[in-house]
Amino acid sequence: MPKRAVLFTDRQPIKNCKTYQARKPLWFYNTSLKFFLNKPMLADVVFEIQGATVPAHRAILVARCEVMAAMFNGNYMEAKSVLIPVYGVSKETFLSFLEYLYTDSCCPAGIFQAMCLLICAEMYQVSRLQHICELFIITQLQSMPSRELASMNLDIVDLLKKAKFHHSDCLSTWLLHFIATNYLIFSQKPEFQDLSVEERSFVEKHRWPSNMYLKQLAEYRKYIHSRKCRCLVM
């Protein structure tokens, strides 16, 4: 006969705490901390952002972010203050950042939000979150068809410059290749003129389609429409 599954409930005695904890899946711990996200219960620090307040818990922040660990444990104003102002990011972005610290996961609504979150992650030196945002942006752009790339309002060159400024080397290198690979689309956009001399040189060198390809294509089209190219069957 098959063994019956054993369900753990609060009413059952727990003889071996370690065994009980080991049977819990990893997602249990990631989602359980989410109950404390942006909740005043047991909160011991409050962030002030754009006129709004966000309660948080120092223990979680210190365990998940080295910058905040230094901020709360060092000889800084934040170590003794309960109300801490946050500048340079929106409330929505900072809440997404805290969600990652509490749950080890994030789900940006789009490329722009992912870039804002990447900047916040760089500000607090959370490199893994930076890489997650980089991957999200790259995946989103890769999945776009050419027609959508041509019509979208997102400034790719501005995205490139932000990636460089915030030391996102992986994303900035990829974006430069992405512009070169989709040369005919991005060269028609006004922001293409904002590329630096070095960036423009790289794009022109690695562009696709290349000038040689376009020249050969024009010659081929000219040939097949000339009298020299006749159907042998006819």
mmCIF file of C-alpha atoms in Angstrom:
data_model
loop_
_atom_site.group_PDB
_atom_site.id
_atom_site.type_symbol
_atom_site.label_atom_id
_atom_site.label_comp_id
_atom_site.label_asym_id
_atom_site.label_seq_id
_atom_site.Cartn_x
_atom_site.Cartn_y
_atom_site.Cartn_z
ATOM 1 C CA MET A 1 0.000 0.000 0.000
ATOM 2 C CA PRO A 2 1.304 3.495 -0.745
ATOM 3 C CA LYS A 3 2.462 5.554 2.196
ATOM 4 C CA ARG A 4 0.169 8.334 3.308
ATOM 5 C CA ALA A 5 1.528 11.852 3.037
ATOM 6 C CA VAL A 6 2.227 13.487 6.374
ATOM 7 C CA LEU A 7 0.906 17.027 6.691
ATOM 8 C CA PHE A 8 2.565 19.397 9.106
ATOM 9 C CA THR A 9 0.232 21.771 10.904
ATOM 10 C CA ASP A 10 0.586 24.146 13.820
ATOM 11 C CA ARG A 11 -1.278 21.679 16.053
ATOM 12 C CA GLN A 12 1.140 18.807 15.464
ATOM 13 C CA PRO A 13 4.124 18.442 17.813
ATOM 14 C CA ILE A 14 7.460 19.006 16.125
ATOM 15 C CA LYS A 15 10.044 16.641 17.564
ATOM 16 C CA ASN A 16 12.889 17.563 15.233
ATOM 17 C CA CYS A 17 12.908 21.208 14.230
ATOM 18 C CA LYS A 18 15.774 20.770 11.718
ATOM 19 C CA THR A 19 13.981 17.923 9.945
ATOM 20 C CA TYR A 20 10.816 20.017 9.753
ATOM 21 C CA GLN A 21 12.666 22.995 8.292
ATOM 22 C CA ALA A 22 14.491 20.828 5.770
ATOM 23 C CA ARG A 23 11.204 19.597 4.354
ATOM 24 C CA LYS A 24 10.024 23.104 3.622
ATOM 25 C CA PRO A 25 10.666 24.178 0.018
ATOM 26 C CA LEU A 26 12.876 27.193 -0.643
ATOM 27 C CA TRP A 27 9.969 29.228 -2.000
ATOM 28 C CA PHE A 28 8.354 29.059 1.453
ATOM 29 C CA TYR A 29 11.024 31.319 2.934
ATOM 30 C CA ASN A 30 11.056 33.663 -0.063
ATOM 31 C CA THR A 31 7.290 34.188 0.024
ATOM 32 C CA SER A 32 6.903 34.237 3.814
ATOM 33 C CA LEU A 33 9.032 37.380 4.162
ATOM 34 C CA LYS A 34 6.803 39.084 1.620
ATOM 35 C CA PHE A 35 4.132 39.340 4.334
ATOM 36 C CA PHE A 36 6.366 41.935 6.032
ATOM 37 C CA LEU A 37 7.036 43.952 2.851
ATOM 38 C CA ASN A 38 5.796 47.535 3.243
ATOM 39 C CA LYS A 39 4.000 46.582 6.466
ATOM 40 C CA PRO A 40 4.386 48.457 9.781
ATOM 41 C CA MET A 41 4.268 45.225 11.835
ATOM 42 C CA LEU A 42 7.625 44.905 13.694
ATOM 43 C CA ALA A 43 9.132 47.566 11.397
ATOM 44 C CA ASP A 44 12.027 49.484 12.959
ATOM 45 C CA VAL A 45 12.930 51.849 10.121
ATOM 46 C CA VAL A 46 10.885 54.070 7.806
ATOM 47 C CA PHE A 47 12.056 55.298 4.406
ATOM 48 C CA GLU A 48 10.742 58.640 3.168
ATOM 49 C CA ILE A 49 10.419 58.786 -0.635
ATOM 50 C CA GLN A 50 8.672 61.463 -2.694
ATOM 51 C CA GLY A 51 6.569 62.563 0.284
ATOM 52 C CA ALA A 52 5.465 59.004 1.096
ATOM 53 C CA THR A 53 6.722 56.636 3.788
ATOM 54 C CA VAL A 54 7.714 52.972 3.461
ATOM 55 C CA PRO A 55 8.216 50.882 6.637
ATOM 56 C CA ALA A 56 10.957 48.231 6.643
ATOM 57 C CA HIS A 57 12.944 45.900 8.871
ATOM 58 C CA ARG A 58 16.637 46.511 9.508
ATOM 59 C CA ALA A 59 17.495 42.842 10.074
ATOM 60 C CA ILE A 60 16.330 41.870 6.584
ATOM 61 C CA LEU A 61 17.987 44.859 4.936
ATOM 62 C CA VAL A 62 21.308 44.264 6.702
ATOM 63 C CA ALA A 63 21.292 40.568 5.796
ATOM 64 C CA ARG A 64 20.558 41.200 2.123
ATOM 65 C CA CYS A 65 22.434 44.406 1.266
ATOM 66 C CA GLU A 66 26.027 45.224 2.208
ATOM 67 C CA VAL A 67 25.532 48.965 1.674
ATOM 68 C CA MET A 68 22.602 49.031 4.099
ATOM 69 C CA ALA A 69 24.552 46.841 6.515
ATOM 70 C CA ALA A 70 27.319 49.442 6.566
ATOM 71 C CA MET A 71 24.758 52.250 6.725
ATOM 72 C CA PHE A 72 22.926 50.871 9.763
ATOM 73 C CA ASN A 73 25.992 49.563 11.620
ATOM 74 C CA GLY A 74 28.498 52.335 10.954
ATOM 75 C CA ASN A 75 28.940 55.846 12.234
ATOM 76 C CA TYR A 76 26.268 57.245 9.980
ATOM 77 C CA MET A 77 23.127 59.240 10.670
ATOM 78 C CA GLU A 78 20.993 56.306 9.471
ATOM 79 C CA ALA A 79 22.332 54.070 12.262
ATOM 80 C CA LYS A 80 20.566 56.167 14.905
ATOM 81 C CA SER A 81 17.647 57.528 12.912
ATOM 82 C CA VAL A 82 14.286 55.846 12.372
ATOM 83 C CA LEU A 83 13.176 58.056 9.468
ATOM 84 C CA ILE A 84 15.555 57.831 6.497
ATOM 85 C CA PRO A 85 15.103 59.927 3.334
ATOM 86 C CA VAL A 86 15.779 58.304 -0.048
ATOM 87 C CA TYR A 87 16.742 60.376 -3.088
ATOM 88 C CA GLY A 88 17.255 59.610 -6.753
ATOM 89 C CA VAL A 89 14.609 56.873 -7.138
ATOM 90 C CA SER A 90 10.826 56.765 -7.253
ATOM 91 C CA LYS A 91 8.680 55.110 -4.611
ATOM 92 C CA GLU A 92 7.622 52.420 -7.109
ATOM 93 C CA THR A 93 11.237 51.587 -7.951
ATOM 94 C CA PHE A 94 12.316 51.500 -4.300
ATOM 95 C CA LEU A 95 9.414 49.196 -3.431
ATOM 96 C CA SER A 96 10.514 46.852 -6.224
ATOM 97 C CA PHE A 97 14.027 46.987 -4.796
ATOM 98 C CA LEU A 98 12.743 46.120 -1.314
ATOM 99 C CA GLU A 99 10.644 43.314 -2.785
ATOM 100 C CA TYR A 100 13.826 41.762 -4.150
ATOM 101 C CA LEU A 101 15.545 42.083 -0.761
ATOM 102 C CA TYR A 102 12.582 40.468 1.006
ATOM 103 C CA THR A 103 11.755 37.736 -1.527
ATOM 104 C CA ASP A 104 14.866 37.285 -3.717
ATOM 105 C CA SER A 105 12.718 37.836 -6.805
ATOM 106 C CA CYS A 106 11.540 40.712 -8.946
ATOM 107 C CA CYS A 107 9.198 41.185 -11.878
ATOM 108 C CA PRO A 108 9.608 44.531 -13.665
ATOM 109 C CA ALA A 109 6.574 45.786 -15.561
ATOM 110 C CA GLY A 110 8.695 46.741 -18.565
ATOM 111 C CA ILE A 111 12.075 47.850 -19.880
ATOM 112 C CA PHE A 112 11.883 51.341 -18.386
ATOM 113 C CA GLN A 113 11.065 50.031 -14.899
ATOM 114 C CA ALA A 114 13.805 47.408 -15.196
ATOM 115 C CA MET A 115 16.318 50.153 -16.022
ATOM 116 C CA CYS A 116 15.179 52.219 -13.020
ATOM 117 C CA LEU A 117 15.532 49.154 -10.803
ATOM 118 C CA LEU A 118 18.996 48.466 -12.240
ATOM 119 C CA ILE A 119 20.052 52.009 -11.317
ATOM 120 C CA CYS A 120 18.705 51.535 -7.774
ATOM 121 C CA ALA A 121 20.538 48.198 -7.497
ATOM 122 C CA GLU A 122 23.769 49.881 -8.589
ATOM 123 C CA MET A 123 23.212 52.614 -6.008
ATOM 124 C CA TYR A 124 23.045 49.998 -3.237
ATOM 125 C CA GLN A 125 25.624 47.675 -4.848
ATOM 126 C CA VAL A 126 23.316 44.665 -5.205
ATOM 127 C CA SER A 127 25.054 43.111 -8.201
ATOM 128 C CA ARG A 128 22.797 40.071 -8.571
ATOM 129 C CA LEU A 129 19.734 42.292 -8.968
ATOM 130 C CA GLN A 130 21.641 44.327 -11.560
ATOM 131 C CA HIS A 131 22.273 41.163 -13.584
ATOM 132 C CA ILE A 132 18.611 40.140 -13.312
ATOM 133 C CA CYS A 133 17.548 43.537 -14.682
ATOM 134 C CA GLU A 134 20.126 43.304 -17.459
ATOM 135 C CA LEU A 135 18.819 39.900 -18.487
ATOM 136 C CA PHE A 136 15.219 41.147 -18.394
ATOM 137 C CA ILE A 137 15.991 44.112 -20.678
ATOM 138 C CA ILE A 138 17.983 41.986 -23.123
ATOM 139 C CA THR A 139 15.276 39.311 -23.265
ATOM 140 C CA GLN A 140 12.554 41.895 -23.841
ATOM 141 C CA LEU A 141 14.422 43.601 -26.690
ATOM 142 C CA GLN A 142 15.418 40.305 -28.303
ATOM 143 C CA SER A 143 11.803 39.180 -28.456
ATOM 144 C CA MET A 144 10.603 42.317 -30.260
ATOM 145 C CA PRO A 145 9.910 41.996 -34.012
ATOM 146 C CA SER A 146 11.494 44.549 -36.358
ATOM 147 C CA ARG A 147 8.216 46.407 -36.839
ATOM 148 C CA GLU A 148 7.847 46.952 -33.101
ATOM 149 C CA LEU A 149 11.472 48.080 -32.767
ATOM 150 C CA ALA A 150 10.889 50.665 -35.482
ATOM 151 C CA SER A 151 7.741 52.072 -33.869
ATOM 152 C CA MET A 152 8.626 51.935 -30.160
ATOM 153 C CA ASN A 153 9.203 55.176 -28.250
ATOM 154 C CA LEU A 154 12.010 53.779 -26.090
ATOM 155 C CA ASP A 155 15.297 55.614 -26.650
ATOM 156 C CA ILE A 156 17.870 52.819 -27.075
ATOM 157 C CA VAL A 157 20.801 55.246 -27.189
ATOM 158 C CA ASP A 158 19.703 56.812 -23.899
ATOM 159 C CA LEU A 159 19.402 53.294 -22.473
ATOM 160 C CA LEU A 160 22.961 52.617 -23.642
ATOM 161 C CA LYS A 161 24.305 55.768 -21.995
ATOM 162 C CA LYS A 162 22.546 54.974 -18.696
ATOM 163 C CA ALA A 163 23.935 51.440 -18.754
ATOM 164 C CA LYS A 164 27.459 52.808 -19.243
ATOM 165 C CA PHE A 165 27.072 55.479 -16.563
ATOM 166 C CA HIS A 166 25.886 52.936 -14.003
ATOM 167 C CA HIS A 167 28.664 50.437 -14.795
ATOM 168 C CA SER A 168 26.373 47.896 -16.442
ATOM 169 C CA ASP A 169 29.065 46.608 -18.786
ATOM 170 C CA CYS A 170 27.179 43.524 -19.948
ATOM 171 C CA LEU A 171 24.091 45.523 -20.953
ATOM 172 C CA SER A 172 25.992 48.408 -22.558
ATOM 173 C CA THR A 173 28.096 46.024 -24.692
ATOM 174 C CA TRP A 174 24.990 44.117 -25.762
ATOM 175 C CA LEU A 175 23.059 47.297 -26.612
ATOM 176 C CA LEU A 176 25.893 48.527 -28.821
ATOM 177 C CA HIS A 177 25.829 45.252 -30.762
ATOM 178 C CA PHE A 178 22.022 45.404 -30.852
ATOM 179 C CA ILE A 179 22.096 48.848 -32.473
ATOM 180 C CA ALA A 180 24.657 47.652 -35.016
ATOM 181 C CA THR A 181 22.679 44.489 -35.797
ATOM 182 C CA ASN A 182 19.513 46.525 -36.385
ATOM 183 C CA TYR A 183 21.312 49.348 -38.176
ATOM 184 C CA LEU A 184 18.611 50.167 -40.728
ATOM 185 C CA ILE A 185 16.060 50.661 -37.939
ATOM 186 C CA PHE A 186 18.078 52.675 -35.425
ATOM 187 C CA SER A 187 20.019 54.772 -37.938
ATOM 188 C CA GLN A 188 16.701 56.381 -38.916
ATOM 189 C CA LYS A 189 15.889 57.470 -35.375
ATOM 190 C CA PRO A 190 16.869 60.977 -34.147
ATOM 191 C CA GLU A 191 18.703 59.610 -31.083
ATOM 192 C CA PHE A 192 21.169 57.826 -33.366
ATOM 193 C CA GLN A 193 22.970 61.174 -33.664
ATOM 194 C CA ASP A 194 23.604 61.126 -29.895
ATOM 195 C CA LEU A 195 26.069 58.246 -30.200
ATOM 196 C CA SER A 196 29.633 59.235 -29.380
ATOM 197 C CA VAL A 197 32.323 59.160 -32.057
ATOM 198 C CA GLU A 198 33.679 55.915 -30.639
ATOM 199 C CA GLU A 199 30.217 54.330 -30.475
ATOM 200 C CA ARG A 200 29.344 55.452 -34.004
ATOM 201 C CA SER A 201 32.615 54.010 -35.296
ATOM 202 C CA PHE A 202 31.849 50.648 -33.664
ATOM 203 C CA VAL A 203 28.304 50.576 -35.046
ATOM 204 C CA GLU A 204 29.431 51.452 -38.567
ATOM 205 C CA LYS A 205 32.116 48.777 -38.448
ATOM 206 C CA HIS A 206 29.788 46.020 -37.198
ATOM 207 C CA ARG A 207 26.549 47.165 -38.824
ATOM 208 C CA TRP A 208 24.158 44.773 -40.488
ATOM 209 C CA PRO A 209 23.398 44.836 -43.285
ATOM 210 C CA SER A 210 26.890 45.979 -44.179
ATOM 211 C CA ASN A 211 27.652 48.327 -47.051
ATOM 212 C CA MET A 212 29.282 45.458 -48.944
ATOM 213 C CA TYR A 213 26.149 43.338 -48.580
ATOM 214 C CA LEU A 214 23.890 46.169 -49.798
ATOM 215 C CA LYS A 215 26.177 46.800 -52.772
ATOM 216 C CA GLN A 216 26.176 43.129 -53.754
ATOM 217 C CA LEU A 217 22.403 42.952 -53.285
ATOM 218 C CA ALA A 218 21.903 45.960 -55.580
ATOM 219 C CA GLU A 219 24.140 44.393 -58.223
ATOM 220 C CA TYR A 220 22.251 41.103 -57.987
ATOM 221 C CA ARG A 221 18.872 42.792 -58.367
ATOM 222 C CA LYS A 222 20.153 44.760 -61.309
ATOM 223 C CA TYR A 223 21.422 41.565 -62.897
ATOM 224 C CA ILE A 224 18.222 39.529 -62.535
ATOM 225 C CA HIS A 225 16.224 42.355 -64.112
ATOM 226 C CA SER A 226 18.580 42.730 -67.041
ATOM 227 C CA ARG A 227 18.334 40.920 -70.377
ATOM 228 C CA LYS A 228 21.405 38.873 -69.467
ATOM 229 C CA CYS A 229 19.337 36.868 -67.018
ATOM 230 C CA ARG A 230 16.861 34.823 -69.071
ATOM 231 C CA CYS A 231 14.902 31.742 -68.156
ATOM 232 C CA LEU A 232 16.551 28.788 -69.917
ATOM 233 C CA VAL A 233 13.311 26.798 -69.970
ATOM 234 C CA MET A 234 11.525 29.429 -72.013
#
